[in-house]
Coordinates of C-alpha atoms and ligand atoms in Angstrom, one line a residue:
X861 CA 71.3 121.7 107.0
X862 CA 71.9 124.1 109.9
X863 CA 74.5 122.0 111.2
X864 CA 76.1 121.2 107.9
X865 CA 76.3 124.8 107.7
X866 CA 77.9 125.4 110.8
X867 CA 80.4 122.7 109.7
X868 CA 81.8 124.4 106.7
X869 CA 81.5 127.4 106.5
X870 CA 82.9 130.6 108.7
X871 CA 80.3 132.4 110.5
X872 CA 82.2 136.3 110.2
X873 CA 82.4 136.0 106.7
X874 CA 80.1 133.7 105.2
X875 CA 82.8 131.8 103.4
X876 CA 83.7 128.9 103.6
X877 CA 86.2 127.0 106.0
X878 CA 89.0 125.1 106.2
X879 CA 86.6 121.9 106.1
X880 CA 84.5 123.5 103.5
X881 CA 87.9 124.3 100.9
X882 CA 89.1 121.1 102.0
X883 CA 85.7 119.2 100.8
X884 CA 85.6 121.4 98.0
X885 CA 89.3 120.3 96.8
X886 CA 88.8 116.6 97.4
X887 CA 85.5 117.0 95.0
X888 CA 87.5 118.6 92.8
X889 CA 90.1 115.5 92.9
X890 CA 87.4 113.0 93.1
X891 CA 86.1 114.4 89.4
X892 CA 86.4 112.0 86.8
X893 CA 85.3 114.2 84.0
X894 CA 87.5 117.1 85.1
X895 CA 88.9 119.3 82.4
X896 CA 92.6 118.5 80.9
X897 CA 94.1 121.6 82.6
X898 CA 95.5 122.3 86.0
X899 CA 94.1 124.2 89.1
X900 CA 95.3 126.5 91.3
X901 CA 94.9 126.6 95.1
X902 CA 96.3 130.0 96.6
X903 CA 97.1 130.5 100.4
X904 CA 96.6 133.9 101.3
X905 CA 97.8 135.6 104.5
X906 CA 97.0 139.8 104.6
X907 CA 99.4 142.0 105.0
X908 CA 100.1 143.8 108.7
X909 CA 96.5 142.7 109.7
X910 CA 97.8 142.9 113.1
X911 CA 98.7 146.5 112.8
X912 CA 95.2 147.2 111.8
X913 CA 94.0 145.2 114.4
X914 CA 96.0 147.1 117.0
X915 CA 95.3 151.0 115.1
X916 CA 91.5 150.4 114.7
X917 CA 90.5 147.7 117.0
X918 CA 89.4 143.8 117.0
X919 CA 85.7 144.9 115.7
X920 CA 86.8 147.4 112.3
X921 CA 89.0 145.0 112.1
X922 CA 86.3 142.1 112.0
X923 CA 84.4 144.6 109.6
X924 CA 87.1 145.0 107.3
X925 CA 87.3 141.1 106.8
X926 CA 83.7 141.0 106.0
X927 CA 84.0 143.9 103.3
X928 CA 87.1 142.6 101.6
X929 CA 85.2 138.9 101.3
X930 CA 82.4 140.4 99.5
X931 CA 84.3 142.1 97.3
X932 CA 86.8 139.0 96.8
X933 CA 83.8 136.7 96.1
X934 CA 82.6 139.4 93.7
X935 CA 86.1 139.4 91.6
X936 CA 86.3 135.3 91.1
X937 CA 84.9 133.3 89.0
X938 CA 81.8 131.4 89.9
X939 CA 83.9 127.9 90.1
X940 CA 86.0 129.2 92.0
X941 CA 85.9 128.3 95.9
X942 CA 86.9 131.1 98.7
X943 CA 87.7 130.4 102.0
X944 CA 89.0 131.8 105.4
X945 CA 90.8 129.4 107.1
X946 CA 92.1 131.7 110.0
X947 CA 92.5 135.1 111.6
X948 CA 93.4 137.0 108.2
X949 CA 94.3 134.2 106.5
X950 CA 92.2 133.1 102.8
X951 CA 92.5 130.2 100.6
X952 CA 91.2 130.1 97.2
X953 CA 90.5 127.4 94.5
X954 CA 90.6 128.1 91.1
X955 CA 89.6 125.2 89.2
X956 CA 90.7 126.6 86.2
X957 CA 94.4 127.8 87.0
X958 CA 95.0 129.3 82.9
X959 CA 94.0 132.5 84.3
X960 CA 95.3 133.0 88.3
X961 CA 97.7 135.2 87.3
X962 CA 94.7 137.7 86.3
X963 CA 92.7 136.5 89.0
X964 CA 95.3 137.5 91.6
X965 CA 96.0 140.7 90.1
X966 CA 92.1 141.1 90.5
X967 CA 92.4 140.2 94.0
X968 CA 95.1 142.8 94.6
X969 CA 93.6 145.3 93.0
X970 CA 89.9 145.1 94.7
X971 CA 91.9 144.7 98.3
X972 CA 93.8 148.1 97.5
X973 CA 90.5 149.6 96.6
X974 CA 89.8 152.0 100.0
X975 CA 87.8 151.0 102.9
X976 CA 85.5 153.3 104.7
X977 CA 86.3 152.2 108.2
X978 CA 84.8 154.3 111.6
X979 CA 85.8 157.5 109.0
X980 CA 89.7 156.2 108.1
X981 CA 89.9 155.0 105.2
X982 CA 92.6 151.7 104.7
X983 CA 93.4 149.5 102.0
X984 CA 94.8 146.1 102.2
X985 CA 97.2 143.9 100.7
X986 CA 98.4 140.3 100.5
X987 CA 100.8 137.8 100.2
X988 CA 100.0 134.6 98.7
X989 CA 101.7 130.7 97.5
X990 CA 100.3 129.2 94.7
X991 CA 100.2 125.7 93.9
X992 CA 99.2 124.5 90.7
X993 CA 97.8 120.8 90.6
X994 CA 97.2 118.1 89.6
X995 CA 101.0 118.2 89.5
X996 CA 102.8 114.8 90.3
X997 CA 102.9 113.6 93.5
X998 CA 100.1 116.1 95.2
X999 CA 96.5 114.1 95.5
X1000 CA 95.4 114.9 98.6
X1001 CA 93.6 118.0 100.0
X1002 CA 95.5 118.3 103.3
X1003 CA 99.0 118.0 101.7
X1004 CA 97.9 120.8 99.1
X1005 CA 97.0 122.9 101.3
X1006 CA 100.0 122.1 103.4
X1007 CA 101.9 122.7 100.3
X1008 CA 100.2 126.4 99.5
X1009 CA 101.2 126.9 103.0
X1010 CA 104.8 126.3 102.8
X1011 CA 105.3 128.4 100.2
X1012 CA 103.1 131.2 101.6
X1013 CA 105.2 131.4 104.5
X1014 CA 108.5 131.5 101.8
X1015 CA 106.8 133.9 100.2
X1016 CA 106.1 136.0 103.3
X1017 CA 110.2 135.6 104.0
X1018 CA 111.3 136.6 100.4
X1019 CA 109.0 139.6 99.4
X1020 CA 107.3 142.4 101.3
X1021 CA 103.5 141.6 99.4
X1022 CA 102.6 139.7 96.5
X1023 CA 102.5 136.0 95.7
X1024 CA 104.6 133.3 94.9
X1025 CA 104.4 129.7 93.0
X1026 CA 105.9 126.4 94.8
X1027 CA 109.4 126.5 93.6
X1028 CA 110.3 125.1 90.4
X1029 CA 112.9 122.1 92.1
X1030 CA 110.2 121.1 94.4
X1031 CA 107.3 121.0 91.2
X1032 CA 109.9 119.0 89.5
X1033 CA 110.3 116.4 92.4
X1034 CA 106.8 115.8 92.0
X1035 CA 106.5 115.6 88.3
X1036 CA 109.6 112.8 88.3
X1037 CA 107.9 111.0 90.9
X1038 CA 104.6 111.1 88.7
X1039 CA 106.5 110.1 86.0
X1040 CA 107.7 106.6 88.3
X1041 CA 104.2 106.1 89.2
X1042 CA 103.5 106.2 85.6
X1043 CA 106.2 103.5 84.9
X1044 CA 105.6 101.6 87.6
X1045 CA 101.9 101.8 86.6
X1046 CA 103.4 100.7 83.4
X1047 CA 106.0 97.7 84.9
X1048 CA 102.8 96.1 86.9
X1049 CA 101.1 95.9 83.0
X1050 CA 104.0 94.6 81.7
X1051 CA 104.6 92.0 84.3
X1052 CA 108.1 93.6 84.5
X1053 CA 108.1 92.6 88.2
X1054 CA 110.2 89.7 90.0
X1055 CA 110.3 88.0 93.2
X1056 CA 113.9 87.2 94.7
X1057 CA 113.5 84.7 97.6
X1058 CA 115.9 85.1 100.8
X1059 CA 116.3 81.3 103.2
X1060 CA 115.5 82.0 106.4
X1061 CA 117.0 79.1 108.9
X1062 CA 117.6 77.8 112.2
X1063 CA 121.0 78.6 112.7
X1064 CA 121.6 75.2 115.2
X1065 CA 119.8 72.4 113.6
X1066 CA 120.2 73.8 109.6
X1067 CA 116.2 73.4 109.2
X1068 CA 114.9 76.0 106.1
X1069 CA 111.9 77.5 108.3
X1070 CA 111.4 79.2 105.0
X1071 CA 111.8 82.4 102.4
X1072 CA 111.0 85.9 102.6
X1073 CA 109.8 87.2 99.1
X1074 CA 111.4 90.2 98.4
X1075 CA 110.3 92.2 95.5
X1076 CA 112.4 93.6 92.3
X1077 CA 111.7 95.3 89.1
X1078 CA 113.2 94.3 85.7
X1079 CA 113.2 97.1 84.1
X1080 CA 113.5 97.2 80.8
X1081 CA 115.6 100.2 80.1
X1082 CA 117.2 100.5 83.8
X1083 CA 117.9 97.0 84.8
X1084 CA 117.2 95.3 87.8
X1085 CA 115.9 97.6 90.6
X1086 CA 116.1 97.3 94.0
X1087 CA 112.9 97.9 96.3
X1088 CA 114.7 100.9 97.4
X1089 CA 114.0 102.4 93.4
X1090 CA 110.5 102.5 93.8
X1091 CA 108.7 101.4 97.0
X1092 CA 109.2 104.6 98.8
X1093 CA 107.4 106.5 95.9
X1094 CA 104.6 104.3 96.0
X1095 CA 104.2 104.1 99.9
X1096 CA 101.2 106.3 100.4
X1097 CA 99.7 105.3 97.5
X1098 CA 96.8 103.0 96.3
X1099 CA 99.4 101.7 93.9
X1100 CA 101.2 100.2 96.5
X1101 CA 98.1 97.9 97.0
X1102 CA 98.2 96.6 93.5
X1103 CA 101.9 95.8 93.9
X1104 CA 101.1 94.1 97.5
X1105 CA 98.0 92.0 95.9
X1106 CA 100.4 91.4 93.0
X1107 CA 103.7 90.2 95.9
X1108 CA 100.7 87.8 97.2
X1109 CA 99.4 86.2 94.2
X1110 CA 102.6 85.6 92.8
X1111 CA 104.4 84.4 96.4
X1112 CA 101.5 81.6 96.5
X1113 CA 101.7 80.6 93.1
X1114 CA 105.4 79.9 93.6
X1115 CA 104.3 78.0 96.7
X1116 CA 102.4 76.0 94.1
X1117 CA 105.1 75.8 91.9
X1118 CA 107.8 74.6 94.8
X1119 CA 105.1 72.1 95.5
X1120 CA 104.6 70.2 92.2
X1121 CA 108.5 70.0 92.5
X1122 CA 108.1 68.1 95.6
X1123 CA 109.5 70.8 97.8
X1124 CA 107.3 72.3 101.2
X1125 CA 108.7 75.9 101.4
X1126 CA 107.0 78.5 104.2
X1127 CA 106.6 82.3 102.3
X1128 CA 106.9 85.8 104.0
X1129 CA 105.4 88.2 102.4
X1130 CA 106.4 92.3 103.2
X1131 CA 102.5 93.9 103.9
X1132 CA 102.9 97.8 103.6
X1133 CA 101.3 99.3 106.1
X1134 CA 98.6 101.5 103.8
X1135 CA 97.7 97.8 102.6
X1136 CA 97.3 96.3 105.7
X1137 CA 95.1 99.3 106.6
X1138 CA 93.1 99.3 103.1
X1139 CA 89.4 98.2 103.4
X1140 CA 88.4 94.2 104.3
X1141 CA 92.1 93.6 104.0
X1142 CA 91.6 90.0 104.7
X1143 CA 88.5 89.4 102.7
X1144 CA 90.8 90.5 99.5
X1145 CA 93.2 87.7 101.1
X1146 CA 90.8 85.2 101.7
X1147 CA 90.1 85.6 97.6
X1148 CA 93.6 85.5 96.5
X1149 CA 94.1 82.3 98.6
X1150 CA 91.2 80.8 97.6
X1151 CA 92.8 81.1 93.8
X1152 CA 95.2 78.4 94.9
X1153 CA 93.5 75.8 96.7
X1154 CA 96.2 73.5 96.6
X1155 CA 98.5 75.8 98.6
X1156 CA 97.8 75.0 102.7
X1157 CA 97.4 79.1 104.5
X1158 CA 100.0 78.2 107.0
X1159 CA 102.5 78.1 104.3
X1160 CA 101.7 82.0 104.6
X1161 CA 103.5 84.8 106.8
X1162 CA 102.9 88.1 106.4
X1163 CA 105.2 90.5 107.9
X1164 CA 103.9 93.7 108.8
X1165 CA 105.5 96.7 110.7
X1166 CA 104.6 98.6 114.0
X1167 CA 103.3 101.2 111.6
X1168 CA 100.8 99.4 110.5
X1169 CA 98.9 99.8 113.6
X1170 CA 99.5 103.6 114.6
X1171 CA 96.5 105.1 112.9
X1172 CA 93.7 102.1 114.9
X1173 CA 95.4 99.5 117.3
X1174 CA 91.6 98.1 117.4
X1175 CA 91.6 97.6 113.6
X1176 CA 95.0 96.5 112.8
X1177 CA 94.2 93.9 115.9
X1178 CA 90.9 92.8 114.3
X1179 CA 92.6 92.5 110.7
X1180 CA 95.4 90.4 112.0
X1181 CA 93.5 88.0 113.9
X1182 CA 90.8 87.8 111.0
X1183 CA 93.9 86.8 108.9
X1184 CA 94.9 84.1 111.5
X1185 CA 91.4 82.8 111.0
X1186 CA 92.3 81.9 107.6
X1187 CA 95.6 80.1 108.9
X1188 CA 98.2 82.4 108.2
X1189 CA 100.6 83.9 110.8
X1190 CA 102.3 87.0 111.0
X1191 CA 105.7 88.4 112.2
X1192 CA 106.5 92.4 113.3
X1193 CA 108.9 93.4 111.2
X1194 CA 112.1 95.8 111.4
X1195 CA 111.4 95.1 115.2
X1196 CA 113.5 98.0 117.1
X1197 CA 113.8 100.3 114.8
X1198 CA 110.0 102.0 115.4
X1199 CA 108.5 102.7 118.6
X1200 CA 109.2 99.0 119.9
X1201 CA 105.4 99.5 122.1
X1202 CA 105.2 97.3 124.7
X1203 CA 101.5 97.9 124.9
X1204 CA 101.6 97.1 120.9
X1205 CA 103.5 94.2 121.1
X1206 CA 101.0 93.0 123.9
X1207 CA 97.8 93.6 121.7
X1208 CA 99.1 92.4 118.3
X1209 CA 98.8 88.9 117.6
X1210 CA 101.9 88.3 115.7
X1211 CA 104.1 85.0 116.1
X1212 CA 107.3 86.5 115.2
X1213 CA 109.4 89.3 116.2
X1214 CA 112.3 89.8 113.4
X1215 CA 115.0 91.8 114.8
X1216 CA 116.7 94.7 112.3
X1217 CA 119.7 94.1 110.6
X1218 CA 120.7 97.7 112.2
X1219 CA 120.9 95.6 115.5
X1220 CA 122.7 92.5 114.6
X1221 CA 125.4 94.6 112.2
X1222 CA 128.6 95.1 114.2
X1223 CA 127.4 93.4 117.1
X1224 CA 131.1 91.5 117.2
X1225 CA 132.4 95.1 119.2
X1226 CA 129.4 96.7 119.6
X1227 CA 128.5 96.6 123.1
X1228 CA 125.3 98.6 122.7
X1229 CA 123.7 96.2 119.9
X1230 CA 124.8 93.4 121.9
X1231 CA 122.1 94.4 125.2
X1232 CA 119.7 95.5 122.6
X1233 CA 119.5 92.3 121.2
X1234 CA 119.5 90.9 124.7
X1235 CA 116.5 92.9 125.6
X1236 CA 114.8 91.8 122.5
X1237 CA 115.1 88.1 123.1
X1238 CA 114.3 88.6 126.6
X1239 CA 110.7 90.4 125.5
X1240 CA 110.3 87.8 123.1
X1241 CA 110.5 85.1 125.6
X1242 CA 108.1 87.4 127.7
X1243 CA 105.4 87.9 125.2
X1244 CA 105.9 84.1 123.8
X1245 CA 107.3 84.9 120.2
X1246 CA 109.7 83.8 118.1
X1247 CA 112.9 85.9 117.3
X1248 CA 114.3 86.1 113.6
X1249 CA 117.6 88.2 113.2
X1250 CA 118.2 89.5 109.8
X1251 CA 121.0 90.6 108.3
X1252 CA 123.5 87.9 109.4
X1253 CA 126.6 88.1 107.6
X1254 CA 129.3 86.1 109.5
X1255 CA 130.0 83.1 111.3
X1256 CA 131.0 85.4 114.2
X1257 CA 127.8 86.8 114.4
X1258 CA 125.7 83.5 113.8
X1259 CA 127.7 82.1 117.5
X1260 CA 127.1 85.8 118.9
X1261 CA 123.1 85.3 118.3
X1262 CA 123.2 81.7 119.7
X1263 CA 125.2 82.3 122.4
X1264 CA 121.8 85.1 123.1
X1265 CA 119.7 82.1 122.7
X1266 CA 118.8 83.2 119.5
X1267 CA 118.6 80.4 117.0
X1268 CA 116.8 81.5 113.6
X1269 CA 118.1 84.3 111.1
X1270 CA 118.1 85.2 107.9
X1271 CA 121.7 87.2 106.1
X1272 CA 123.8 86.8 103.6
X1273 CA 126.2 84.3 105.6
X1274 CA 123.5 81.6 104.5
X1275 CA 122.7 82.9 101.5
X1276 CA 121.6 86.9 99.8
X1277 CA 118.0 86.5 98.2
X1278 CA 117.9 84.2 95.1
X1279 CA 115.9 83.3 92.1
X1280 CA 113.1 81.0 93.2
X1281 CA 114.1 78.5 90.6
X1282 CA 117.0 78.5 92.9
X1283 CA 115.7 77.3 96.0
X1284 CA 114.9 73.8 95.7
X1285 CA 118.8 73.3 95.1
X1286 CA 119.8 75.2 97.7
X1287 CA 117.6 73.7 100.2
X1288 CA 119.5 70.2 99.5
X1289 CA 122.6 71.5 99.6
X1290 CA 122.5 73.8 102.4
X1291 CA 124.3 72.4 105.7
X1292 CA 124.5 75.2 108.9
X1293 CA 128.0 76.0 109.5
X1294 CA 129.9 73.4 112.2
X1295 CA 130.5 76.6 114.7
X1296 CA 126.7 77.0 114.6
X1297 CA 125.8 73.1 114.9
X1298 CA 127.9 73.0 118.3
X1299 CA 127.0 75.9 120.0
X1300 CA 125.1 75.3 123.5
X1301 CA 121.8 77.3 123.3
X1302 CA 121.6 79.6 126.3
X1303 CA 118.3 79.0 127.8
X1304 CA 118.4 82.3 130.2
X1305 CA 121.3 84.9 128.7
Ligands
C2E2887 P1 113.3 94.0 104.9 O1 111.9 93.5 105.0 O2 114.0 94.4 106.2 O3 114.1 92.9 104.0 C1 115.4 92.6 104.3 C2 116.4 93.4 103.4 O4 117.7 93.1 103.9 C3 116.4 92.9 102.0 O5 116.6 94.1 101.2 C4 117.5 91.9 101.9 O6 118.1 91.8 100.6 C5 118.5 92.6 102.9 N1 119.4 91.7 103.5 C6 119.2 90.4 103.8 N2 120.2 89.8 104.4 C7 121.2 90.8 104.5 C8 122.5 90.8 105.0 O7 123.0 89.8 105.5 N3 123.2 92.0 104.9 C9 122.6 93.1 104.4 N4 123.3 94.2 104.3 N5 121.4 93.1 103.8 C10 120.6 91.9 103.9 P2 115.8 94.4 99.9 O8 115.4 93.2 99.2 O9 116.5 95.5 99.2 O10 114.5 95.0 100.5 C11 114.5 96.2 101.2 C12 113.2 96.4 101.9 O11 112.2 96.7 100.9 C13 112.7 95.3 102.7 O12 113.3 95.3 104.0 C14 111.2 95.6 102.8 O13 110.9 96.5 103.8 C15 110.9 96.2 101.5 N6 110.4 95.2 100.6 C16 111.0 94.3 99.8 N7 110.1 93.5 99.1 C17 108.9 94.0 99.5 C18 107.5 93.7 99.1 O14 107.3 92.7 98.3 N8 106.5 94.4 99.6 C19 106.8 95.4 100.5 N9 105.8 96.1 101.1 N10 108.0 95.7 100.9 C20 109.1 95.0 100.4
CA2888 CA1 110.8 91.9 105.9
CA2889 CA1 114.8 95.0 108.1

């Protein structure tokens, strides 16, 4: 208990912490039965603290932060959660945000109230952001408080004392993207969602080494939407689980379906990186695979990037190669564009590295994406992967990579991503280009 209070609360005032707010928001989030309305959370900073600091000295000064907490606890309402998080800086959580305007006020007005310190009397004063939530986009204790914060420190730029709400653009940035989680929400229901498939090839001997599933959304009032529309909104999110699980499911069931036609097609799959991360990741594979029994594992590549592994090499290691258990293989996608970590790209047990488009885009005259491609075959050859280019879009470039030694890619010089009911034809009717089927492979560029 002792230690528990040590952790969260702040031993000059007896309120509590940055920890202590912080648990006392994420309770607050966690609610179930929480009321309809919004809270508030209010960063406060006081007003030329250092001056009194410097006038009366570190101790009055210490004194006068004690006082001004009791009273401050005194003026809120018992719900409510008061915190110091730093020198003469507050944070306050009003579950109940109908009434912070009146609730600052009080604040002010108890702060202004005189303080009897060593025989002067002072008064104090604040500035304050406010952040009303649950508001869109905002369901995390950190970011709110990062959020209160921010507009603290605007409001410490824009007025001398007093307190201002996050700014009405940036509340409505988070209510549209609310509003797309809601309709994406919505589009999952609906079964709105569609899986384009892209060939992926070996650019020398015209063998399909298979398709990358790439996700789109029919939407009923705005078309068809690019990944672009809606993945970034969803990337920290728990949604962006359900839409992975959902890219899985329906990537093997096609794997079925290409199967009962008679046609053997490999699948990559696009892992985010907060999925690859979630809890037992692989035992919430091993169930969706074992919902299709008839389709083989290996048929299976997951492509994950770098990113995935920042937060716990150790655990992305372990989840990978519990995933290779079950047969399938993974590749390190968008391969250059990250932190390209030697060390990573050691300790990860991937099978592929696919090089960004970024890379192989202009390498006709670009001199620069030419040696980084070099480099990148060369580590690949090193660390015994395979190299996929994406983004090929010309003959030119095709001879360029297999001139590198290079020999699969993926672009739309073989073919943009297509309907899956389209890829049985196109795998009997695609030939490799005759400039590609000649080239000499470079074994040492
Ligand atoms: P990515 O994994 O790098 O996928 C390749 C992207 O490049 C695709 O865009 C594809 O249409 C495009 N592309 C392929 N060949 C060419 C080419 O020759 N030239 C050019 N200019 N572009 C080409 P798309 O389908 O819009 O996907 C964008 C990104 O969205 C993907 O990049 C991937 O990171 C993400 N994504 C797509 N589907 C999924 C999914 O199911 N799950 C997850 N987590 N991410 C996905
Ligand atoms: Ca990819
Ligand atoms: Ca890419």
């Amino acid at each position: 208990h002792h230690l528990e209070t040590l952790a969260y609360t702040d031993a000059l005032t007896g309120l509590w912490n940055r920890n202590g707010i912080v648990r006392r928001i994420r309770e607050y989030l966690a609610d179930e039965v929480r009321a309809e309305n919004s809270a508030a959370l209010v960063s406060i900073d006081l007003d030329n603290f250092k001056d009194l600091n410097d006038c009366l000295g570190e101790e009055a000064a210490d004194r006068l932060l004690g006082l001004l907490s009791r009273r401050w606890l005194d003026a809120i309402p018992a719900d409510a959660c008061l915190a110091r998080t730093g020198g003469d800086e507050f944070a306050l959580l009003l579950p109940d945000a109908s009434h912070a305007e009146s609730r600052l006020e009080a604040l002010r007005l108890t702060a202004r109230q005189p303080f009897e310190l060593d025989g002067v009397e002072v008064s104090a004063g604040f500035t304050a952001g406010v952040v009303l939530f649950p508001d869109g986009a905002v369901e995390d204790a950190d970011s709110l408080l990062r959020q209160a914060d921010n507009t603290l420190y605007r409001a410490k730029h824009e007025m001398r004392s007093g307190w201002l709400y996050l700014d009405a653009g940036e509340r409505s940035q988070y209510r549209a993207r609310q509003l797309l989680l809601e309709d994406i929400r919505r589009g999952l229901n609906q079964d709105e969602f569609r899986l384009y498939f892209q060939p992926k090839v070996n650019l020398r001997t015209g063998e399909v080494l298979g398709v990358e599933a790439l996700i789109r959304w029919q939407h009923p009032q705005e078309g068809l939407l690019p990944p672009s529309y809606f993945l970034p909104a969803i990337e920290h999110h728990t949604l962006n689980i359900q839409v992975g699980e959902w890219v899985l499911r329906n990537s093997l069931m096609q794997i079925q379906r290409w199967e009962q036609e008679g046609v053997r097609v490999n699948v990559s799959v696009n892992i985010a990186a907060n999925h690859l991360q979630s809890d037992n990741f692989a035992g919430h594979l091993t169930k969706i695979l074992s919902a299709f029994p008839g389709v083989d594992p290996v048929r299976l590549d997951l492509e994950i990037l770098e990113t995935a592994a920042l937060g716990d090499l150790d655990k992305a290691v372990q989840t990978i190669a519990d995933c290779c258990e079950l047969g399938v293989t993974f590749s390190l996608d968008d391969f250059g564009t990250g932190y390209s970590s030697l060390s990573y790209l050691k300790r990860l047990p991937v099978n592929t590295l696919k090089v960004d488009r970024e890379f192989v885009s202009g390498i006709e005259d670009n001199g620069e994406n030419l040696s980084i491609l070099q480099g990148v075959i060369g580590l690949s050859r090193v660390f015994g992967k395979q190299v996929v280019a994406e983004g090929v879009e010309s003959v030119r470039q095709g001879e360029i990579l297999l001139s590198l030694g290079c020999e699969c890619a993926q672009g739309f010089a073989m073919s943009p991503p297509i309907e899956a009911t389209l890829i049985p034809a196109w795998i009997n009717r695609w030939r490799t280009f005759p400039e590609w089927a000649l080239t000499r492979v470079s074994e040492n560029p």
